[in-house]
Coordinates of C-alpha atoms in Angstrom, one line a residue:
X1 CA 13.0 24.8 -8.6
X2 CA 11.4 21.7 -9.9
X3 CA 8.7 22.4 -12.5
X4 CA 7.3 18.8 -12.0
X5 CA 3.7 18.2 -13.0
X6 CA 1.3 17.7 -10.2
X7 CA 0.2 14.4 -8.8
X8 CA -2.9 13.3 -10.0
X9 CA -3.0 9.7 -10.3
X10 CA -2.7 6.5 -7.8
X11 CA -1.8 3.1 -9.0
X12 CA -2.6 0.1 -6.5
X13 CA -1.8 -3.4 -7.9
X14 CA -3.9 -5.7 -6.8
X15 CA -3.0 -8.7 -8.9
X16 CA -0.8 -11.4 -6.7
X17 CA -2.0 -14.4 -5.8
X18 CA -2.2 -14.4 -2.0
X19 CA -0.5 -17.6 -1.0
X20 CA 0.5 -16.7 2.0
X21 CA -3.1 -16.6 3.2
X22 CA -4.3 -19.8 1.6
X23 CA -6.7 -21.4 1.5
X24 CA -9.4 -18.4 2.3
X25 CA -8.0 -16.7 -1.1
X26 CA -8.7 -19.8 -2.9
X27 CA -11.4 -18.0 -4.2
X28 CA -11.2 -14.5 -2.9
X29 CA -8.7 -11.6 -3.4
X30 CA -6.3 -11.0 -0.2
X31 CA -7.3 -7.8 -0.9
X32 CA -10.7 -8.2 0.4
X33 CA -9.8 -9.4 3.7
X34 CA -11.7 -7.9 6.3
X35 CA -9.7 -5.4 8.2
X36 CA -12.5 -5.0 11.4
X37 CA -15.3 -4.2 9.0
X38 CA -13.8 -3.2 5.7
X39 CA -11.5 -4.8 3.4
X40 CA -7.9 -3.7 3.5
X41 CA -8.0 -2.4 0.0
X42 CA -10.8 0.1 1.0
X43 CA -8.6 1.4 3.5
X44 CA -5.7 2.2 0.8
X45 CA -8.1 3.8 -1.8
X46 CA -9.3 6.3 1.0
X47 CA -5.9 7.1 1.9
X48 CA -5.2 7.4 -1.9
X49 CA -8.6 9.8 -2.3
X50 CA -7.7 11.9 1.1
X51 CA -4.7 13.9 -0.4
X52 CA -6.8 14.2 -3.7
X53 CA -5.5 11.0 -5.8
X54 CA -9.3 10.8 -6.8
X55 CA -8.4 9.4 -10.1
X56 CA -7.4 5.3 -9.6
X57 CA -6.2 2.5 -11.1
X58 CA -5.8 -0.7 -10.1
X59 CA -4.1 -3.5 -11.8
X60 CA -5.9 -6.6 -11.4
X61 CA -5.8 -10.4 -12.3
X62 CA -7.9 -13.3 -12.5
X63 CA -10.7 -13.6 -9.9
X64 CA -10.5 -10.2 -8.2
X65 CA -13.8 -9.6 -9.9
X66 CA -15.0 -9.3 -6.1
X67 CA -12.4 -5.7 -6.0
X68 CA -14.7 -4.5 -8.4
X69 CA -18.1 -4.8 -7.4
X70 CA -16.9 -4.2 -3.9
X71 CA -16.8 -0.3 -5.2
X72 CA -19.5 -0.2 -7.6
X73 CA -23.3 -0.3 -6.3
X74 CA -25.5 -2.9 -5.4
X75 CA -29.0 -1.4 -6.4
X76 CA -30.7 -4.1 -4.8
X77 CA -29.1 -3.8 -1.4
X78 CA -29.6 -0.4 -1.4
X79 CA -32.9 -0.7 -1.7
X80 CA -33.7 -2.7 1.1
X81 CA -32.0 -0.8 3.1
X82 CA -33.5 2.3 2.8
X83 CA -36.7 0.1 2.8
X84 CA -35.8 -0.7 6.2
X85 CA -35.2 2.9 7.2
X86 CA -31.4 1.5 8.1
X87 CA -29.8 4.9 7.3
X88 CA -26.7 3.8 8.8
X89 CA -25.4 0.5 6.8
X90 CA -26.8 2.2 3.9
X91 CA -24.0 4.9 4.0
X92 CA -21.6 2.8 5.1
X93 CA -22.0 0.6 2.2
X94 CA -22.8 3.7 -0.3
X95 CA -19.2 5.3 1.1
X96 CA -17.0 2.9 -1.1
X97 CA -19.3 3.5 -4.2
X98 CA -18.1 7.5 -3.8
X99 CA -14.7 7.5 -3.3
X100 CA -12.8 8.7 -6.4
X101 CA -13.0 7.4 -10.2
X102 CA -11.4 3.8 -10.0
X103 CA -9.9 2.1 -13.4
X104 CA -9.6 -1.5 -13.6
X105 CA -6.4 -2.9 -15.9
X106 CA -5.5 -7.0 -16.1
X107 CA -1.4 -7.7 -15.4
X108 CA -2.6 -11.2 -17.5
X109 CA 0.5 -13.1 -15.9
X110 CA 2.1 -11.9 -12.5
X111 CA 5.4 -10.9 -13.4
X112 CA 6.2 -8.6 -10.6
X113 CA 5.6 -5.2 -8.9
X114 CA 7.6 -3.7 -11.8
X115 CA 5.7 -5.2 -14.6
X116 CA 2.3 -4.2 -12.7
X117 CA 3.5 -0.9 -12.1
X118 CA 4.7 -0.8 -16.2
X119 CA 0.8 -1.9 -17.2
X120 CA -0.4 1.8 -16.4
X121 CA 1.8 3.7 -18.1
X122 CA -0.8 3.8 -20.9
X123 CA -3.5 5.5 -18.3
X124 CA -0.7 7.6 -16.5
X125 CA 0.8 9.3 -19.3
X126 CA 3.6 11.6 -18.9
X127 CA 2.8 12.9 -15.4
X128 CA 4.1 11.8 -11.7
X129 CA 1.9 9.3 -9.9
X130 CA 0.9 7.5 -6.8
X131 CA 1.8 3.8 -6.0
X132 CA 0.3 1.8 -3.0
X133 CA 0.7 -1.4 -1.7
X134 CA -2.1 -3.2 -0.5
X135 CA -0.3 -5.2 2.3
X136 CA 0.7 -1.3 4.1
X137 CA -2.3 0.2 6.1
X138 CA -0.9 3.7 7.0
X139 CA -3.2 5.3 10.2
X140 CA -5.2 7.7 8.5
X141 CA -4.0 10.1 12.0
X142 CA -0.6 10.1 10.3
X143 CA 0.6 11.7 7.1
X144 CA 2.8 10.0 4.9
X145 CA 1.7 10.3 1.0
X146 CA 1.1 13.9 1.1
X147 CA 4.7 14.3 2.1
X148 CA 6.2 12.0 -0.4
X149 CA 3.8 14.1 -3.3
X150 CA 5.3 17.4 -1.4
X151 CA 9.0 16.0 -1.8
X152 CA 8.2 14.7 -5.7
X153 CA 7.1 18.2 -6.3
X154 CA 9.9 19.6 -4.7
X155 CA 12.8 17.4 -6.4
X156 CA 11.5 16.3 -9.6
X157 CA 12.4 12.7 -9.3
X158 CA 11.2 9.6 -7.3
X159 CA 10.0 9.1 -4.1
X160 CA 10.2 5.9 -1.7
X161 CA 8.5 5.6 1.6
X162 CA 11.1 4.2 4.3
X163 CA 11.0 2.5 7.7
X164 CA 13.5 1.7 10.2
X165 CA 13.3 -1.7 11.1
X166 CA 15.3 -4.0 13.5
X167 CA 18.6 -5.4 11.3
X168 CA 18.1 -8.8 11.5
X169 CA 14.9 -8.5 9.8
X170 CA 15.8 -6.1 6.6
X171 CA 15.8 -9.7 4.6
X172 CA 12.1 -9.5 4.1
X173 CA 12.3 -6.0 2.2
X174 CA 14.0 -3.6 -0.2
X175 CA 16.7 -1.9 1.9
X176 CA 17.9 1.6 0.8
X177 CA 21.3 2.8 0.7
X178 CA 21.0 7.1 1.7
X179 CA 22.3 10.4 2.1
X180 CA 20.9 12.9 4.4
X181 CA 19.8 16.0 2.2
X182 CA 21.4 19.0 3.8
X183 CA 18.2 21.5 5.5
X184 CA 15.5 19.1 4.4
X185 CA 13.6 16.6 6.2
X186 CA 13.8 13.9 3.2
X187 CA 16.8 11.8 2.3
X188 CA 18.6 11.3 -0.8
X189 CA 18.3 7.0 -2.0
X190 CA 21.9 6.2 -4.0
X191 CA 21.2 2.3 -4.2
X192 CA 18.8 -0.3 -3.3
X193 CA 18.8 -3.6 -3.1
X194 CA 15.9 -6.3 -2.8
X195 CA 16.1 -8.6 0.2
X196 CA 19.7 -8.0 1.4
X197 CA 21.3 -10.3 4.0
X198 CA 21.5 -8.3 7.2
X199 CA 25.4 -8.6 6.7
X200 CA 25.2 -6.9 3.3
X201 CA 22.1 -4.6 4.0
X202 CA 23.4 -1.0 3.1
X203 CA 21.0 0.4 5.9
X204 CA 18.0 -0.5 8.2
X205 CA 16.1 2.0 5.9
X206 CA 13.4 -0.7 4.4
X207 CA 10.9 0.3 1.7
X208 CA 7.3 0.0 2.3
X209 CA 4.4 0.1 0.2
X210 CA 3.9 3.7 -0.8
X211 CA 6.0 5.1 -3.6
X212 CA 5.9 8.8 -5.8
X213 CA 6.9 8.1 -9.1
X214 CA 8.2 10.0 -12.1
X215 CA 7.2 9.1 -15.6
X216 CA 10.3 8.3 -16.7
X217 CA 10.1 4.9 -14.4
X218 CA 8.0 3.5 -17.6
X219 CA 10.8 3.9 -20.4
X220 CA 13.6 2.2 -17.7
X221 CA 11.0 -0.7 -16.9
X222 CA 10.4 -1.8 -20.6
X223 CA 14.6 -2.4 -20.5
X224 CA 14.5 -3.9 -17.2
X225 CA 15.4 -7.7 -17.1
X226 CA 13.7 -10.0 -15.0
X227 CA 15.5 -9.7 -11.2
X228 CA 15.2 -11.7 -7.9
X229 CA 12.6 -14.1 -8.0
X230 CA 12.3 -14.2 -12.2
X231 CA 10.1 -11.2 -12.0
X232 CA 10.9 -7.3 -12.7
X233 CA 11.6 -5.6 -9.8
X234 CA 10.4 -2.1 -9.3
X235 CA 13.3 -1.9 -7.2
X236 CA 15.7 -2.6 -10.4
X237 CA 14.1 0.2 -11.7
X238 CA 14.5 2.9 -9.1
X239 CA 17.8 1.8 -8.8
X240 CA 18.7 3.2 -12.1
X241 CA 16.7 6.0 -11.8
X242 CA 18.9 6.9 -9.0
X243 CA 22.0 6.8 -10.7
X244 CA 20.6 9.4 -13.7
X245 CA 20.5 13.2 -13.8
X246 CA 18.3 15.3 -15.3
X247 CA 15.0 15.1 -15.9
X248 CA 13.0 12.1 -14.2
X249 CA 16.2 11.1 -12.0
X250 CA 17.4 11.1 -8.6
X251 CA 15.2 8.9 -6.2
X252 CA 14.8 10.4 -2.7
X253 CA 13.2 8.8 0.6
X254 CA 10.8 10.0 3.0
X255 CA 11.4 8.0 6.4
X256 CA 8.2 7.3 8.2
X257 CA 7.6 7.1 11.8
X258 CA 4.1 6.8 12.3
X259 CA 1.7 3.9 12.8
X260 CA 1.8 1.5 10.0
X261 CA -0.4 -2.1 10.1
X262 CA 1.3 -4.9 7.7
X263 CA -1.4 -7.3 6.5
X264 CA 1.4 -9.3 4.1
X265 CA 1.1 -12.2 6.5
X266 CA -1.0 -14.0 9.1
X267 CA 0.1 -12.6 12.4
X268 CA 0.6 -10.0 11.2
X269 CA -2.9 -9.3 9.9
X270 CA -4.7 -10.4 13.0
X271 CA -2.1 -8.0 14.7
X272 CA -3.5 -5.3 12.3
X273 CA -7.3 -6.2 12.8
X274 CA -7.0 -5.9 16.9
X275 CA -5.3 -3.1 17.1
X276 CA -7.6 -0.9 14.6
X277 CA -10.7 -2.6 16.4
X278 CA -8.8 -1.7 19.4
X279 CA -9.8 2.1 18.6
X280 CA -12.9 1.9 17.3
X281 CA -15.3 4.2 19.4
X282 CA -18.1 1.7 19.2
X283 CA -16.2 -1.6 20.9
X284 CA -12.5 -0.7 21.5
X285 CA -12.8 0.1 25.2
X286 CA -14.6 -3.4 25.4
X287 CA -12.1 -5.5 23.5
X288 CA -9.4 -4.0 25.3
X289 CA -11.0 -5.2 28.4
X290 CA -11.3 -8.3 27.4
X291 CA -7.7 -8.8 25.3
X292 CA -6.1 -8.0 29.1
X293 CA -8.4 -10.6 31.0
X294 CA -7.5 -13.5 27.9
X295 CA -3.9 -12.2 28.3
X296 CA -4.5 -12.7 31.9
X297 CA -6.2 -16.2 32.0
X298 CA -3.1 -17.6 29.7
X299 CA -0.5 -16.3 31.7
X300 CA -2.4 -18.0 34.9
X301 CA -2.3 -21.3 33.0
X302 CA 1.3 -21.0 31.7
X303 CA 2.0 -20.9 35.3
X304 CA -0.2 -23.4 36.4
X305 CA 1.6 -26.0 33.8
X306 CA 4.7 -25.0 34.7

């Protein structure tokens, strides 16, 4: 029986750079992309806040000042509109004020998820914790952290959140190497590796942005070299953790199924943003109308130029 400490704390680093979406995060954070009419990070810190990670930190970097006062309050906005009587947008806008107790932290230089990850070991302490990606949306009609804080509770080590994706594409993530655990829905990780050829991938088992960590992840960071890419790889880390007993190791993975929106690159956003708007009560029925009569009209002229 694993006397682990409870879950308190989330971590979400927030600190890349956002080339890939250049040259709109010139001077904004990819972070605060609008995801129909929020920006994706708010969408994380409520998923963070719904199984009771009300206690936040996020690790930041230069010019994501606009993270910050996107959940703090805007007095003078408030005012005018409950001025107006505008009960509506008021909430709305009040809601991201009120979601938990959010810390702010500066990486300084971007030297990886691991090193991000390593700056809030001081606010952490010696208790499991939360990470989250900003690029994964996870459908808030699906459960997927409260699981992984279940199986940390359960196992005392480390938990990854998995996928299944198509081979060919396992390149473009951290691919885990498992064991079925014998009577329990989760799966025991005994290697990963970051970025794999599809010829050496161990798996299609690919790690998304939502990880369960145990304390000890902070003392095998500070001794973890720089990895792929001249940065420290989280991945580096977990990959020792899985390979030590005792307290704070073993590294296990909960595979996820459900509806999961990757904002990490272009298409993939806008693939994200219509299919969220798709069920919004509001316009969904509406934009679905009209996404089939576009989808219509360019298959007509396709076939009209061929």
């Amino acid at each position: 029986m694993s006397t682990s400490r409870a879950v308190r704390k989330a971590v979400i680093p927030v600190a890349g750079l956002g080339t890939r979406f250049l040259p709109v995060t010139k001077a904004m954070p990819k972070e605060m992309l609008p995801v129909v009419d929020k920006p994706a990070i708010q969408y994380v810190v409520e998923e963070a806040v719904s199984v009771g990670l009300e206690d936040i930190l996020m690790i930041t970097g230069r010019n994501k000042r606009a993270l910050e006062d996107h959940f703090d309050r805007v007095p003078s906005l408030e005012s005018a509109l409950e001025a107006k009587g505008d009960r509506k947008k008021l909430a709305a806008i009040q809601e991201s004020n009120n979601l938990g107790d959010i810390h702010y932290v500066r990486q300084g230089d971007p030297k990886g998820l691991g090193h991000a990850v390593l700056c809030a070991e001081r606010h952490v302490g010696n208790e499991p914790f939360a990470v989250l990606l900003g690029d994964d949306l996870i459908d808030e009609r699906d459960e997927l952290l409260g699981e992984m804080i279940r199986v940390q509770q359960a196992t005392g080590g480390s938990v990854v959140a998995l996928m299944e994706v198509p081979r060919e594409t396992i390149s473009s993530y951290g691919c885990a190497d498992v064991t079925e655990v014998e009577g329990e829905s989760y799966v025991q990780v005994h290697g990963l590796v970051e970025k794999p050829a599809p010829e050496d991938a161990p798996s299609n088992l690919a790690i998304i942005g939502r990880y369960v960590l145990h304390p000890a992840v902070f003392d095998v960071l500070r001794s973890t070299e720089p990895g792929r890419g001249d940065e420290i790889q989280l991945t580096d880390a977990l990959q020792t953790l899985a390979r030590r007993e005792g307290e704070g190791g073993g590294v296990y993975g909960v595979v996820f199924r459900g509806r999961r929106y990757d904002t990490g690159d272009k298409l993939s956003y806008l693939k994200a943003v219509v299919t969220l708007a798709c069920d919004r009560d509001e316009f969904g029925a509406d934009l679905r109308s009209w996404l089939a009569d576009f989808v219509a009209e360019g298959a007509d002229t396709a076939s009209a130029r061929g």
